[in-house]
Amino acid sequence: IEGEEERTYQKLLKDYSFRKDRAYSVIYLSSEKEYRLLIAGIEDPVKAWKILEEHFRPDSRARAIGLTDEFFSCRVCPDEDIGIYAARLKHISAQLADYDKPIKDWYHAFQLIRYLPPEYAGIVQAIYRWKDEDFKADKVLSELLAEEARLKQSNKDQEVLACQAKTNSSRPIKVITRKIPSGIDQQSKRKTKKKPEEETPFLFPKTTKYKFGD
């Protein structure tokens, strides 16, 4: 029994050492060359990770204040989807939660509708009239995503109509002509043929006679 336990222990120890070395290798090789000096000579992957975390994400009040300012200054970029904008806000909020400075859901919902483009003015005014218990970040985001889909479909329909109108205006107008039968054409010519005008005789002007010797 003791031999079996020893073999089991050695197997677990070997497996642990393998996973430990692999974790450290991933951390070391994933770091930029200039930052590998920070964890050089360290074999414990947990300790190496904490050193890098303290270097890039210092646990200080200044960092929390910076994230708070970044959250309330976050705006929708031109041509950016609402889902991407909401994901950026959520990421900043998660970082603040790690510093024990979580953003309240009310402020999160407010920031979602704070800097929206003018075409969202209608849905924003409707959200302002919600009850307090309905003013939640998840519900606000759902309404904004639905409005975004509606606006995209409306713009697409307008583009299709404009393209069709342009195509119709560029088409040549076809003139349909009908050939008149020869019999009817001859009859119409006879009816419309004018009578020849009577010839007026030409009158010579009178001449004055002169007598010689007068």
mmCIF file of C-alpha atoms in Angstrom:
data_model
loop_
_atom_site.group_PDB
_atom_site.id
_atom_site.type_symbol
_atom_site.label_atom_id
_atom_site.label_comp_id
_atom_site.label_asym_id
_atom_site.label_seq_id
_atom_site.Cartn_x
_atom_site.Cartn_y
_atom_site.Cartn_z
ATOM 1 C CA ILE A 1 0.000 0.000 0.000
ATOM 2 C CA GLU A 2 2.806 2.394 0.862
ATOM 3 C CA GLY A 3 4.430 1.718 -2.500
ATOM 4 C CA GLU A 4 1.162 2.442 -4.301
ATOM 5 C CA GLU A 5 0.729 5.738 -2.446
ATOM 6 C CA GLU A 6 4.293 6.724 -3.250
ATOM 7 C CA ARG A 7 3.781 6.068 -6.942
ATOM 8 C CA THR A 8 0.533 8.054 -6.914
ATOM 9 C CA TYR A 9 2.220 10.949 -5.130
ATOM 10 C CA GLN A 10 5.113 10.986 -7.573
ATOM 11 C CA LYS A 11 2.708 10.955 -10.497
ATOM 12 C CA LEU A 12 0.727 13.894 -9.109
ATOM 13 C CA LEU A 13 3.923 15.802 -8.338
ATOM 14 C CA LYS A 14 5.213 15.238 -11.851
ATOM 15 C CA ASP A 15 1.918 16.387 -13.343
ATOM 16 C CA TYR A 16 1.911 19.499 -11.132
ATOM 17 C CA SER A 17 5.476 20.390 -12.089
ATOM 18 C CA PHE A 18 4.649 19.970 -15.768
ATOM 19 C CA ARG A 19 1.614 22.262 -15.570
ATOM 20 C CA LYS A 20 3.559 24.784 -13.495
ATOM 21 C CA ASP A 21 6.416 24.958 -15.998
ATOM 22 C CA ARG A 22 4.009 25.227 -18.894
ATOM 23 C CA ALA A 23 2.107 28.095 -17.233
ATOM 24 C CA TYR A 24 5.323 30.016 -16.623
ATOM 25 C CA SER A 25 6.456 29.412 -20.205
ATOM 26 C CA VAL A 26 3.183 30.810 -21.548
ATOM 27 C CA ILE A 27 3.490 33.934 -19.383
ATOM 28 C CA TYR A 28 7.141 34.475 -20.258
ATOM 29 C CA LEU A 29 6.812 33.926 -23.999
ATOM 30 C CA SER A 30 3.639 36.032 -24.211
ATOM 31 C CA SER A 31 5.394 39.046 -22.690
ATOM 32 C CA GLU A 32 7.275 41.610 -24.745
ATOM 33 C CA LYS A 33 11.040 41.231 -24.693
ATOM 34 C CA GLU A 34 11.598 44.435 -22.723
ATOM 35 C CA TYR A 35 9.238 43.220 -19.970
ATOM 36 C CA ARG A 36 10.670 39.727 -19.633
ATOM 37 C CA LEU A 37 13.377 41.143 -17.377
ATOM 38 C CA LEU A 38 10.702 41.754 -14.741
ATOM 39 C CA ILE A 39 10.073 38.029 -14.327
ATOM 40 C CA ALA A 40 13.489 36.674 -15.252
ATOM 41 C CA GLY A 41 14.754 34.143 -12.715
ATOM 42 C CA ILE A 42 11.280 33.521 -11.265
ATOM 43 C CA GLU A 43 9.973 29.990 -11.550
ATOM 44 C CA ASP A 44 6.606 30.412 -9.877
ATOM 45 C CA PRO A 45 4.005 31.428 -12.507
ATOM 46 C CA VAL A 46 1.681 32.920 -9.871
ATOM 47 C CA LYS A 47 4.399 35.234 -8.598
ATOM 48 C CA ALA A 48 5.401 36.185 -12.144
ATOM 49 C CA TRP A 49 1.805 37.053 -12.978
ATOM 50 C CA LYS A 50 1.448 39.247 -9.892
ATOM 51 C CA ILE A 51 4.634 41.146 -10.757
ATOM 52 C CA LEU A 52 3.336 41.898 -14.243
ATOM 53 C CA GLU A 53 -0.084 42.827 -12.871
ATOM 54 C CA GLU A 54 1.409 45.314 -10.422
ATOM 55 C CA HIS A 55 3.489 46.835 -13.202
ATOM 56 C CA PHE A 56 0.677 47.308 -15.721
ATOM 57 C CA ARG A 57 -2.284 47.685 -13.351
ATOM 58 C CA PRO A 58 -1.094 49.375 -10.195
ATOM 59 C CA ASP A 59 -3.557 48.966 -7.361
ATOM 60 C CA SER A 60 -3.925 52.605 -6.482
ATOM 61 C CA ARG A 61 -6.553 55.282 -6.133
ATOM 62 C CA ALA A 62 -5.150 57.109 -9.146
ATOM 63 C CA ARG A 63 -5.875 54.113 -11.353
ATOM 64 C CA ALA A 64 -9.453 53.867 -10.082
ATOM 65 C CA ILE A 65 -10.003 57.588 -10.656
ATOM 66 C CA GLY A 66 -8.604 57.276 -14.164
ATOM 67 C CA LEU A 67 -10.975 54.421 -14.968
ATOM 68 C CA THR A 68 -13.920 56.361 -13.551
ATOM 69 C CA ASP A 69 -13.094 59.333 -15.747
ATOM 70 C CA GLU A 70 -12.694 57.019 -18.738
ATOM 71 C CA PHE A 71 -16.112 55.497 -18.066
ATOM 72 C CA PHE A 72 -18.005 58.786 -17.928
ATOM 73 C CA SER A 73 -16.062 60.192 -20.899
ATOM 74 C CA CYS A 74 -16.754 57.185 -23.095
ATOM 75 C CA ARG A 75 -18.576 58.146 -26.295
ATOM 76 C CA VAL A 76 -19.954 56.339 -29.302
ATOM 77 C CA CYS A 77 -17.423 56.467 -32.127
ATOM 78 C CA PRO A 78 -18.644 57.317 -35.660
ATOM 79 C CA ASP A 79 -20.189 54.279 -37.379
ATOM 80 C CA GLU A 80 -19.725 52.215 -34.200
ATOM 81 C CA ASP A 81 -22.354 49.632 -33.329
ATOM 82 C CA ILE A 82 -24.245 50.030 -30.076
ATOM 83 C CA GLY A 83 -23.148 46.549 -29.017
ATOM 84 C CA ILE A 84 -19.455 47.475 -29.340
ATOM 85 C CA TYR A 85 -19.980 50.688 -27.388
ATOM 86 C CA ALA A 86 -21.808 48.804 -24.634
ATOM 87 C CA ALA A 87 -18.989 46.234 -24.492
ATOM 88 C CA ARG A 88 -16.426 48.998 -23.942
ATOM 89 C CA LEU A 89 -18.465 50.408 -21.070
ATOM 90 C CA LYS A 90 -18.879 46.960 -19.565
ATOM 91 C CA HIS A 91 -15.131 46.319 -19.737
ATOM 92 C CA ILE A 92 -14.317 49.560 -17.908
ATOM 93 C CA SER A 93 -16.998 48.809 -15.328
ATOM 94 C CA ALA A 94 -15.496 45.356 -14.721
ATOM 95 C CA GLN A 95 -12.068 46.905 -14.154
ATOM 96 C CA LEU A 96 -13.521 49.310 -11.607
ATOM 97 C CA ALA A 97 -15.192 46.395 -9.851
ATOM 98 C CA ASP A 98 -11.758 44.770 -9.493
ATOM 99 C CA TYR A 99 -10.649 47.882 -7.586
ATOM 100 C CA ASP A 100 -13.723 47.675 -5.329
ATOM 101 C CA LYS A 101 -15.171 50.754 -7.036
ATOM 102 C CA PRO A 102 -18.133 49.318 -8.930
ATOM 103 C CA ILE A 103 -20.309 51.517 -11.109
ATOM 104 C CA LYS A 104 -23.955 51.544 -10.097
ATOM 105 C CA ASP A 105 -26.396 50.165 -12.634
ATOM 106 C CA TRP A 106 -28.221 53.514 -12.767
ATOM 107 C CA TYR A 107 -25.072 55.313 -13.938
ATOM 108 C CA HIS A 108 -24.344 52.510 -16.382
ATOM 109 C CA ALA A 109 -27.796 52.886 -17.946
ATOM 110 C CA PHE A 110 -27.386 56.658 -18.071
ATOM 111 C CA GLN A 111 -24.013 56.420 -19.808
ATOM 112 C CA LEU A 112 -25.494 54.150 -22.480
ATOM 113 C CA ILE A 113 -27.843 56.909 -23.679
ATOM 114 C CA ARG A 114 -25.694 59.921 -22.843
ATOM 115 C CA TYR A 115 -23.729 60.463 -26.061
ATOM 116 C CA LEU A 116 -25.889 58.786 -28.692
ATOM 117 C CA PRO A 117 -26.206 60.194 -32.249
ATOM 118 C CA PRO A 118 -29.183 62.479 -33.060
ATOM 119 C CA GLU A 119 -31.132 59.710 -34.794
ATOM 120 C CA TYR A 120 -31.626 58.041 -31.396
ATOM 121 C CA ALA A 121 -33.322 61.111 -29.901
ATOM 122 C CA GLY A 122 -36.776 59.543 -30.134
ATOM 123 C CA ILE A 123 -35.935 56.357 -28.241
ATOM 124 C CA VAL A 124 -33.942 58.334 -25.658
ATOM 125 C CA GLN A 125 -36.950 60.544 -24.910
ATOM 126 C CA ALA A 126 -39.076 57.425 -24.518
ATOM 127 C CA ILE A 127 -36.548 55.905 -22.099
ATOM 128 C CA TYR A 128 -36.568 59.087 -20.020
ATOM 129 C CA ARG A 129 -40.250 58.477 -19.323
ATOM 130 C CA TRP A 130 -39.659 55.001 -17.917
ATOM 131 C CA LYS A 131 -40.263 54.202 -14.289
ATOM 132 C CA ASP A 132 -37.249 53.919 -12.005
ATOM 133 C CA GLU A 133 -37.620 50.159 -11.662
ATOM 134 C CA ASP A 134 -37.454 49.802 -15.465
ATOM 135 C CA PHE A 135 -34.386 52.008 -15.897
ATOM 136 C CA LYS A 136 -31.848 49.175 -15.936
ATOM 137 C CA ALA A 137 -28.723 48.904 -18.067
ATOM 138 C CA ASP A 138 -29.723 45.580 -19.617
ATOM 139 C CA LYS A 139 -33.187 46.802 -20.585
ATOM 140 C CA VAL A 140 -31.837 50.083 -21.959
ATOM 141 C CA LEU A 141 -29.320 48.174 -24.049
ATOM 142 C CA SER A 142 -32.047 45.907 -25.443
ATOM 143 C CA GLU A 143 -34.106 48.921 -26.533
ATOM 144 C CA LEU A 144 -31.097 50.575 -28.142
ATOM 145 C CA LEU A 145 -30.182 47.431 -30.068
ATOM 146 C CA ALA A 146 -33.748 47.142 -31.362
ATOM 147 C CA GLU A 147 -33.732 50.795 -32.424
ATOM 148 C CA GLU A 148 -30.368 50.334 -34.121
ATOM 149 C CA ALA A 149 -31.721 47.410 -36.142
ATOM 150 C CA ARG A 150 -34.763 49.466 -37.153
ATOM 151 C CA LEU A 151 -32.614 52.403 -38.277
ATOM 152 C CA LYS A 152 -30.325 50.165 -40.305
ATOM 153 C CA GLN A 153 -33.284 48.555 -42.061
ATOM 154 C CA SER A 154 -34.825 51.956 -42.758
ATOM 155 C CA ASN A 155 -31.581 53.264 -44.253
ATOM 156 C CA LYS A 156 -31.269 50.139 -46.365
ATOM 157 C CA ASP A 157 -34.811 50.574 -47.709
ATOM 158 C CA GLN A 158 -34.096 54.209 -48.573
ATOM 159 C CA GLU A 159 -30.974 53.193 -50.489
ATOM 160 C CA VAL A 160 -32.924 50.589 -52.464
ATOM 161 C CA LEU A 161 -35.636 53.115 -53.379
ATOM 162 C CA ALA A 162 -33.046 55.696 -54.413
ATOM 163 C CA CYS A 163 -31.270 53.129 -56.576
ATOM 164 C CA GLN A 164 -34.526 52.123 -58.260
ATOM 165 C CA ALA A 165 -35.454 55.746 -58.928
ATOM 166 C CA LYS A 166 -32.045 56.401 -60.458
ATOM 167 C CA THR A 167 -32.328 53.319 -62.653
ATOM 168 C CA ASN A 168 -35.794 54.280 -63.896
ATOM 169 C CA SER A 169 -34.729 57.834 -64.716
ATOM 170 C CA SER A 170 -31.793 56.614 -66.804
ATOM 171 C CA ARG A 171 -33.884 54.311 -69.013
ATOM 172 C CA PRO A 172 -34.714 55.659 -72.531
ATOM 173 C CA ILE A 173 -38.377 56.399 -73.265
ATOM 174 C CA LYS A 174 -39.828 54.074 -75.873
ATOM 175 C CA VAL A 175 -42.157 55.695 -78.439
ATOM 176 C CA ILE A 176 -44.691 53.269 -79.874
ATOM 177 C CA THR A 177 -45.674 54.055 -83.467
ATOM 178 C CA ARG A 178 -48.510 52.457 -85.405
ATOM 179 C CA LYS A 179 -48.477 52.140 -89.165
ATOM 180 C CA ILE A 180 -51.603 53.436 -90.881
ATOM 181 C CA PRO A 181 -53.016 51.148 -93.612
ATOM 182 C CA SER A 182 -52.476 52.396 -97.143
ATOM 183 C CA GLY A 183 -56.201 52.534 -98.006
ATOM 184 C CA ILE A 184 -57.045 54.775 -95.095
ATOM 185 C CA ASP A 185 -54.045 56.953 -95.854
ATOM 186 C CA GLN A 186 -55.176 57.544 -99.457
ATOM 187 C CA GLN A 187 -58.704 58.428 -98.348
ATOM 188 C CA SER A 188 -57.423 60.941 -95.837
ATOM 189 C CA LYS A 189 -55.246 62.516 -98.507
ATOM 190 C CA ARG A 190 -58.237 62.916 -100.835
ATOM 191 C CA LYS A 191 -60.286 64.555 -98.128
ATOM 192 C CA THR A 192 -57.590 66.977 -97.220
ATOM 193 C CA LYS A 193 -56.504 67.775 -100.790
ATOM 194 C CA LYS A 194 -57.063 71.452 -101.536
ATOM 195 C CA LYS A 195 -58.641 72.722 -104.746
ATOM 196 C CA PRO A 196 -56.232 74.490 -107.072
ATOM 197 C CA GLU A 197 -56.572 78.224 -106.968
ATOM 198 C CA GLU A 198 -57.953 79.913 -110.089
ATOM 199 C CA GLU A 199 -55.347 81.649 -112.158
ATOM 200 C CA THR A 200 -55.670 85.417 -112.257
ATOM 201 C CA PRO A 201 -55.044 86.897 -115.750
ATOM 202 C CA PHE A 202 -52.066 89.160 -115.972
ATOM 203 C CA LEU A 203 -52.947 92.744 -116.875
ATOM 204 C CA PHE A 204 -50.385 94.906 -118.604
ATOM 205 C CA PRO A 205 -50.122 98.435 -117.291
ATOM 206 C CA LYS A 206 -51.618 101.209 -119.400
ATOM 207 C CA THR A 207 -49.200 103.204 -121.508
ATOM 208 C CA THR A 208 -49.455 106.905 -122.289
ATOM 209 C CA LYS A 209 -49.393 107.854 -125.941
ATOM 210 C CA TYR A 210 -47.354 110.893 -126.957
ATOM 211 C CA LYS A 211 -47.768 112.799 -130.226
ATOM 212 C CA PHE A 212 -44.759 114.217 -131.929
ATOM 213 C CA GLY A 213 -44.815 117.913 -132.440
ATOM 214 C CA ASP A 214 -46.797 118.686 -129.291
#
